[in-house]
Amino acid sequence: MAKCPIIAAVGLVSAALVTQTLTAAEVVTPASASTEAASSGANGGKTLGFVVKDWMPAVYETKFMDECPAGLNISNDEIWWRDLTKQQRSELTQDGLITTLDRWFTARSRGPNGEDICINPHLITDDPPLLTVEGPTAFGINLDGNVDGNATPNSCAHENFSSPDGVPGVDNQLYRLIGCIYGYREQGVIDINANEMRRTSGLAMILIEVEGVDNERNDDDVIITFYRSIDQFPLDSAGNVLPYASYRVDYTDAGPRYGDSIKGRIVDGVLLSDSGDVQLPYYGNYNYMHPVIRDMSIRLDISEDGGQSLGLVSGYYDLEQYLYLTGGLGPVISTGNFSCPAFFEAAKKMADGYPDPETGECTHISSSFEISTYAAFIIHPEQTDETETAER
Amino acid sequence: MSFKTYIRSCTAIALTASLFFLSACSEPEPATNGAPPDMRLLTSEQYRNIIHDVFGEHIEIAGRFDPLVRTDGLFAVGARSAPITPKGFEEYYNVARSIARQVVNEENKLVLIPCEPVDASRADEACSRQFFTDVGRALYRRPLTDSELETAVDASGKVADELGGFYEGVEFGLTGLLVTPNFLFIIDATEQDSSAAGGVRLTGYAKASRLSFLLWNTSPDDMLLEAAAAGDLHSEKGLVREVDRMMNSIRLERGVRAFFEDFLDLERFENLEKDTIIYPAYSINAAESAKEQLLLTIVDHVVDKDAAYPELFTTRETFMDEHLGRIYKIPVTRPDGGWERYEFPADDRRAGILTQMGFLSLFSHPGKSSPTLRGKAVRELLLCQKVPDPPAEVDFSLFNDPNAPSRTARDRLTAHSTAPSCAGCHKLTDPIGLGFEQFDSIGQFRVAEQGVEIDPSGDLDGLAYSDAKSLAQAMHDHPGAPACLTNQMYSYAAGRAPGRGEREFVRYLEANFSESGHSLKVLLRNIASSDALYMVTKPEQGPDGVRAASLKDSSNKERGS
C-alpha cells in the first residue's frame, strides 16, 4: 500500500557511529561493534554520524490509487500532441520516425515563440489544470500547529491530511501537488535519477551529526547539525554505499559552509528533533541548490548495525527553489508526465507556508522527504590538523 | 672470527659504547663450515628493484615470471632450486626486450646511455663499450669479463649495422644481458683462499650481492661494488663499514619489507579472494591496503622505532587508510586516500599484527573465517613448527553440514576433530585459531556467529588466553617466536636452512637477539656482519658438472676482484 515505510517502521534497534578525533586519547571502536565508543561531543557524550544517501519526496500511495480519483496527469508532450493537426504530426515526426524523446524536446518548446515552457511556464495559460491529491492521508507532520487547516501567522489556509496512523493535522502540500504525477510516484524515476546522480557524483553530500549522546537508545537532549561533505560515497562491488566511511566536512575560512543545528532527542532508538531553519545542499537532475528548509525537523530510525537507517525530513520548502528545481529537471521530465505550466499554477495555490507580508501569498510549501542514511564518521578540519599524518 | 679480531672489535666497542657491538660481543661467533656455493633465481621483486635502480622507476616491467616454490618456509630458499622452464624463459625474454626498448627509446636514451654515437645509423663501438661496461657491472653485480663485454659489444655492433641503427644494436645487446644466468641468478662465485677452512671463499662481489640482497633486496650499489673490488669485504673492518652504511640507508626498509613479505607468506595476497556478497566492504583495494598496513606497521616498529620484535604482536600502533577504516569501523581523516598513523585504544579488541585485516583475511576462507588456517599460520610461519598436511580421506561433512546443530566454528571443529585422523593436527592449530574467531573472514569484529556468542578463549602451548588480544600477549611471551624469526632470517640471508654445523651459530644469534631486547636491527646486523653468512665449502661436483663449471668460470674470470 504505502511507498514510504518510515512512519510505520518501528522497533528498529539503535546504534550509530561515533565521530571523533584520531588523537591517541580519543580513538574509539565503532559503536556497532562495541558500546565502549567514547568521544566527547560539543556538550559531552558521544557523537553519532550519518551520511544521507537517498532523498525523495514522501508520497503516500494506496493500492487502488484512491488518492487520485481522476487518475494521473498526462504528459506535456501529450498535451502538445493533442492540439496538433494531422499534417503537423506527420511533419514533426517524419511520418512517425522520430522518437518520443525527440518529440518531447519539441513539445517542451511550445511557447508562443518556441520558448521552453518549463522555464517560462507563464506563457501557457490554457493547459488542463494539474490533477492533485484528494485523499485524506499523507506522510508528514503538523507544521503549523493546527488541525483545522485555517491560516496562522506563518501559514495560509489549506486542507490538512492525517498520517497513516490517524494523527490529524499533517501538513504536506508538496505531496498534494505531486502525488498524482507518475514521475514522482513509486514507479517514477525523477527522484531515483536524482539520487543516482548524487550517488555517483558526490555532489551535495549531506552529513548529519548528533552530538551529546549519553545513551544511544534514549537521550532527551542532543544537538543535531547538518553539514555538507567534500567526500564521495565509497561503494562496494555492487555499487552500494558502504557504511562506516569517513567524510570530511566542507569548511571555508569562516567555518563550515553548512552547519545549521537543531535540538533533538532519541526515543527508543529513534532520533527526533525540534524544528528550525536548516540550509542544505541539494543536487539532482542537473540542478545544484542551497535551499533553506524552514521549520525543518527530522525523524531517523537508527540502524543498529550501521546499515541503512530510514528517516523523514519535514519542513517548509521554499517554493521558488522547488519550482526552479522542477523547471530545470532536464530530460528526465519527459518521464514525469505533467505539464509545467499547470504544475506551476497549482504550486502557487498549494503554497501554505510563510505568507508574503505584502501580498499575503504563501512563499513556502509544506513538505516531507524520505531519507536513507548510513553510519559515517564525520571529520572536521581540526581533527585532520591534529592527526599525525604518515609520511609514507 | 678469530680471537684476535674478537678482542680488537671489543676494544672498539668499548670506545664507541655501541649497543650493537656490546650485544654482539657477549661471546665470540661460533665457527661454521658454511655450505657449497649455490645460485638463486632472482625473485620478481628483486628483478624489479634492480631494473628500477639501474634504469629508473619509470621503466615499466610488464610481465609475470614463474612463481618460486616456498621451501623451508621461505621463497628465498626455494629460489635455490628454481628452474627456468622454456615458457618461463620466454617470459624473461619478453620482459627483457620490453625493458631494452624503453631504455633506448627517444624519451630515455639520452639519459640512460652515457654517450652519443658518432652516427646513430651505424654501430659505435666506443659508445657501446662504455654503455655495456657500466650497465653490465650493475646488472651482473660484478664487472663483465672481457669475453662477456666483447660478446655484448660485438652483437650490438652487428645488429646496429644490420638494422641501420646504433640504438637498435644496444637494445639487442641489453636484451641479451637481461636473459643470461649471470643476471637472473645470484651466483655464489668463489675464489681460492688458503686461509679458509675449505680452501675457498666467496668472491668480494658475491659477498656484496649476498649483503645487498639481504639488506636492500636489490643489487649492490656503486660503493658496495667498489668495496668488493678493493677486497674490503674480506676484512671485518671493511665489511662492518659497509653493513653500517647500508643499515643506515633508507633502502633498509625495502630489505626488511622483502624479508617479512617472505616470512609471513604475503605473496598469498596475489590470489586472495573473498565473497563480496557476504563481505561487501572487501575489495582488491582493501586487500592491498591490508597488506600494506602489515608492512607499514612492521617497518615502523622494527626499523624506524627499533622496538622489540615480540611487541609486534601487541603493539597498538598502526596505520590506517580509507579502505581499512570502513572495515575496522574507525574514522580516517583522509578519506580521499593516504595513510595516517593510528593507535588502537588500550581497551580495544585489537592489538598487534595478528589482529590486523592482513593476517586475518589471508588465513581465512573466501566466505568464512578459518581457525585451522589461522592456527596453522601461527604454528608454521611464526613459530616454525610443522603442521602435517591433512589426510587424503578427510571427511569434511560434519564441518560443512549447514543443517548441523553446531553454529560456531568452535562447535563445528569440535565435531570434526573427533575423527582420530583429524584430531592430531587440529589440536595443534585450532586452539590458536579459535582465539581469532571474533574476527570474520576479512577481519571485521563480531561478537556472535549465527546468533551464538563466540568464545575466543584457548591455550597456546600452556599460555592460556581469553581472546585475540590476550592470545597476542601469549605470542609476545612465546619463546618460540624470536627463535623462529632468527632461524628464518638467517635462512633468508643464506638462501638455505641452517646446516647441522650452524646450529650453535643460530643459538648465538638468538642469544644476541635476546640480549638486544629483540632488536631486529641488531639481529640483521649480526647476520650481515657475521663470518657464517659468507662461509662456503668447495663447490660440489655434480654428475653433469654443470653447476661446478659455471661457478668456476665466473669465479676465475672476474675482473677487479
PDB file of C-alpha atoms in Angstrom, chain A residues 17-22 24 27-30 32-36 231 234-237 242-248 305 377 379 383-384 387-392, chain B residues 253 276-277 280-282 292 296 299-300 304 316 319 322 325-336 339-345 347-349 445-447:
ATOM      1  CA  LEU A  17      28.594   5.709  14.809  1.00  0.00           C
ATOM      2  CA  VAL A  18      30.903   7.913  16.635  1.00  0.00           C
ATOM      3  CA  THR A  19      32.712  10.815  15.115  1.00  0.00           C
ATOM      4  CA  GLN A  20      35.849  11.820  16.795  1.00  0.00           C
ATOM      5  CA  THR A  21      39.379  12.923  16.638  1.00  0.00           C
ATOM      6  CA  LEU A  22      42.155  10.494  15.932  1.00  0.00           C
ATOM      7  CA  ALA A  24      45.546   8.631  20.821  1.00  0.00           C
ATOM      8  CA  VAL A  27      40.363   6.919  19.329  1.00  0.00           C
ATOM      9  CA  VAL A  28      37.472   4.555  19.620  1.00  0.00           C
ATOM     10  CA  THR A  29      35.943   1.387  18.402  1.00  0.00           C
ATOM     11  CA  PRO A  30      32.802   1.537  16.330  1.00  0.00           C
ATOM     12  CA  SER A  32      28.122  -1.213  16.278  1.00  0.00           C
ATOM     13  CA  ALA A  33      30.934  -3.427  17.441  1.00  0.00           C
ATOM     14  CA  SER A  34      31.259  -2.011  20.854  1.00  0.00           C
ATOM     15  CA  THR A  35      29.312   0.090  23.242  1.00  0.00           C
ATOM     16  CA  GLU A  36      32.522   1.440  24.602  1.00  0.00           C
ATOM     17  CA  ASP A 231      33.967  13.412   0.047  1.00  0.00           C
ATOM     18  CA  PRO A 234      32.631   4.712  -1.194  1.00  0.00           C
ATOM     19  CA  LEU A 235      30.787   1.941  -2.999  1.00  0.00           C
ATOM     20  CA  ASP A 236      31.054  -1.828  -2.820  1.00  0.00           C
ATOM     21  CA  SER A 237      31.482  -4.009  -5.874  1.00  0.00           C
ATOM     22  CA  LEU A 242      29.473   1.245   2.279  1.00  0.00           C
ATOM     23  CA  PRO A 243      28.822   2.176   5.896  1.00  0.00           C
ATOM     24  CA  TYR A 244      31.457   3.369   8.343  1.00  0.00           C
ATOM     25  CA  ALA A 245      33.240   5.539   5.845  1.00  0.00           C
ATOM     26  CA  SER A 246      34.807   8.828   6.852  1.00  0.00           C
ATOM     27  CA  TYR A 247      33.589  12.106   5.374  1.00  0.00           C
ATOM     28  CA  ARG A 248      35.226  15.480   5.740  1.00  0.00           C
ATOM     29  CA  ASP A 305      24.459  -2.355  12.590  1.00  0.00           C
ATOM     30  CA  PHE A 377      32.470   9.186  10.584  1.00  0.00           C
ATOM     31  CA  ILE A 379      35.691  14.565  10.105  1.00  0.00           C
ATOM     32  CA  GLN A 383      40.744  16.667  13.504  1.00  0.00           C
ATOM     33  CA  THR A 384      42.741  16.442  10.332  1.00  0.00           C
ATOM     34  CA  THR A 387      46.188  13.914  13.394  1.00  0.00           C
ATOM     35  CA  GLU A 388      49.707  12.974  12.638  1.00  0.00           C
ATOM     36  CA  THR A 389      49.837  12.103   9.017  1.00  0.00           C
ATOM     37  CA  ALA A 390      52.004   9.237   7.958  1.00  0.00           C
ATOM     38  CA  GLU A 391      54.923  10.316   5.870  1.00  0.00           C
ATOM     39  CA  ARG A 392      54.762   7.250   3.713  1.00  0.00           C
TER      40      ARG A 392
ATOM     41  CA  GLU B 253      63.146  -0.561   4.755  1.00  0.00           C
ATOM     42  CA  THR B 276      31.737  -9.756  -1.698  1.00  0.00           C
ATOM     43  CA  ILE B 277      28.117 -10.704  -1.218  1.00  0.00           C
ATOM     44  CA  PRO B 280      30.689  -6.030   0.729  1.00  0.00           C
ATOM     45  CA  ALA B 281      33.393  -3.949   2.376  1.00  0.00           C
ATOM     46  CA  TYR B 282      36.045  -6.199   0.845  1.00  0.00           C
ATOM     47  CA  GLU B 292      50.457  -2.516   3.155  1.00  0.00           C
ATOM     48  CA  LEU B 296      53.955  -0.330   7.357  1.00  0.00           C
ATOM     49  CA  VAL B 299      58.760  -1.399   9.261  1.00  0.00           C
ATOM     50  CA  ASP B 300      57.682   1.388  11.584  1.00  0.00           C
ATOM     51  CA  ASP B 304      62.001   3.231  12.495  1.00  0.00           C
ATOM     52  CA  ARG B 316      48.519  -0.772  19.385  1.00  0.00           C
ATOM     53  CA  PHE B 319      48.491   2.880  10.036  1.00  0.00           C
ATOM     54  CA  GLU B 322      40.074   4.845   3.975  1.00  0.00           C
ATOM     55  CA  GLY B 325      38.739   2.496   8.166  1.00  0.00           C
ATOM     56  CA  ARG B 326      35.495   1.061   6.853  1.00  0.00           C
ATOM     57  CA  ILE B 327      36.475  -2.474   7.799  1.00  0.00           C
ATOM     58  CA  TYR B 328      37.838  -1.599  11.236  1.00  0.00           C
ATOM     59  CA  LYS B 329      34.953   0.869  11.631  1.00  0.00           C
ATOM     60  CA  ILE B 330      37.109   3.747  12.677  1.00  0.00           C
ATOM     61  CA  PRO B 331      37.409   7.256  11.254  1.00  0.00           C
ATOM     62  CA  VAL B 332      40.166   8.379   8.953  1.00  0.00           C
ATOM     63  CA  THR B 333      40.989  11.980   8.296  1.00  0.00           C
ATOM     64  CA  ARG B 334      41.941  11.459   4.677  1.00  0.00           C
ATOM     65  CA  PRO B 335      39.042   9.619   3.074  1.00  0.00           C
ATOM     66  CA  ASP B 336      40.293  10.646  -0.343  1.00  0.00           C
ATOM     67  CA  TRP B 339      47.900   6.710   5.169  1.00  0.00           C
ATOM     68  CA  GLU B 340      47.771   8.077   8.652  1.00  0.00           C
ATOM     69  CA  ARG B 341      49.041   6.849  11.960  1.00  0.00           C
ATOM     70  CA  TYR B 342      46.514   5.235  14.219  1.00  0.00           C
ATOM     71  CA  GLU B 343      46.675   3.873  17.725  1.00  0.00           C
ATOM     72  CA  PHE B 344      44.063   1.465  18.967  1.00  0.00           C
ATOM     73  CA  PRO B 345      42.727   2.415  22.387  1.00  0.00           C
ATOM     74  CA  ASP B 347      40.742  -1.306  25.756  1.00  0.00           C
ATOM     75  CA  ASP B 348      40.270  -2.145  22.089  1.00  0.00           C
ATOM     76  CA  ARG B 349      39.872  -5.767  20.992  1.00  0.00           C
ATOM     77  CA  PHE B 445      34.971  -7.623  14.543  1.00  0.00           C
ATOM     78  CA  ARG B 446      31.938  -9.649  15.601  1.00  0.00           C
ATOM     79  CA  VAL B 447      30.666 -10.948  18.889  1.00  0.00           C
TER      80      VAL B 447
END
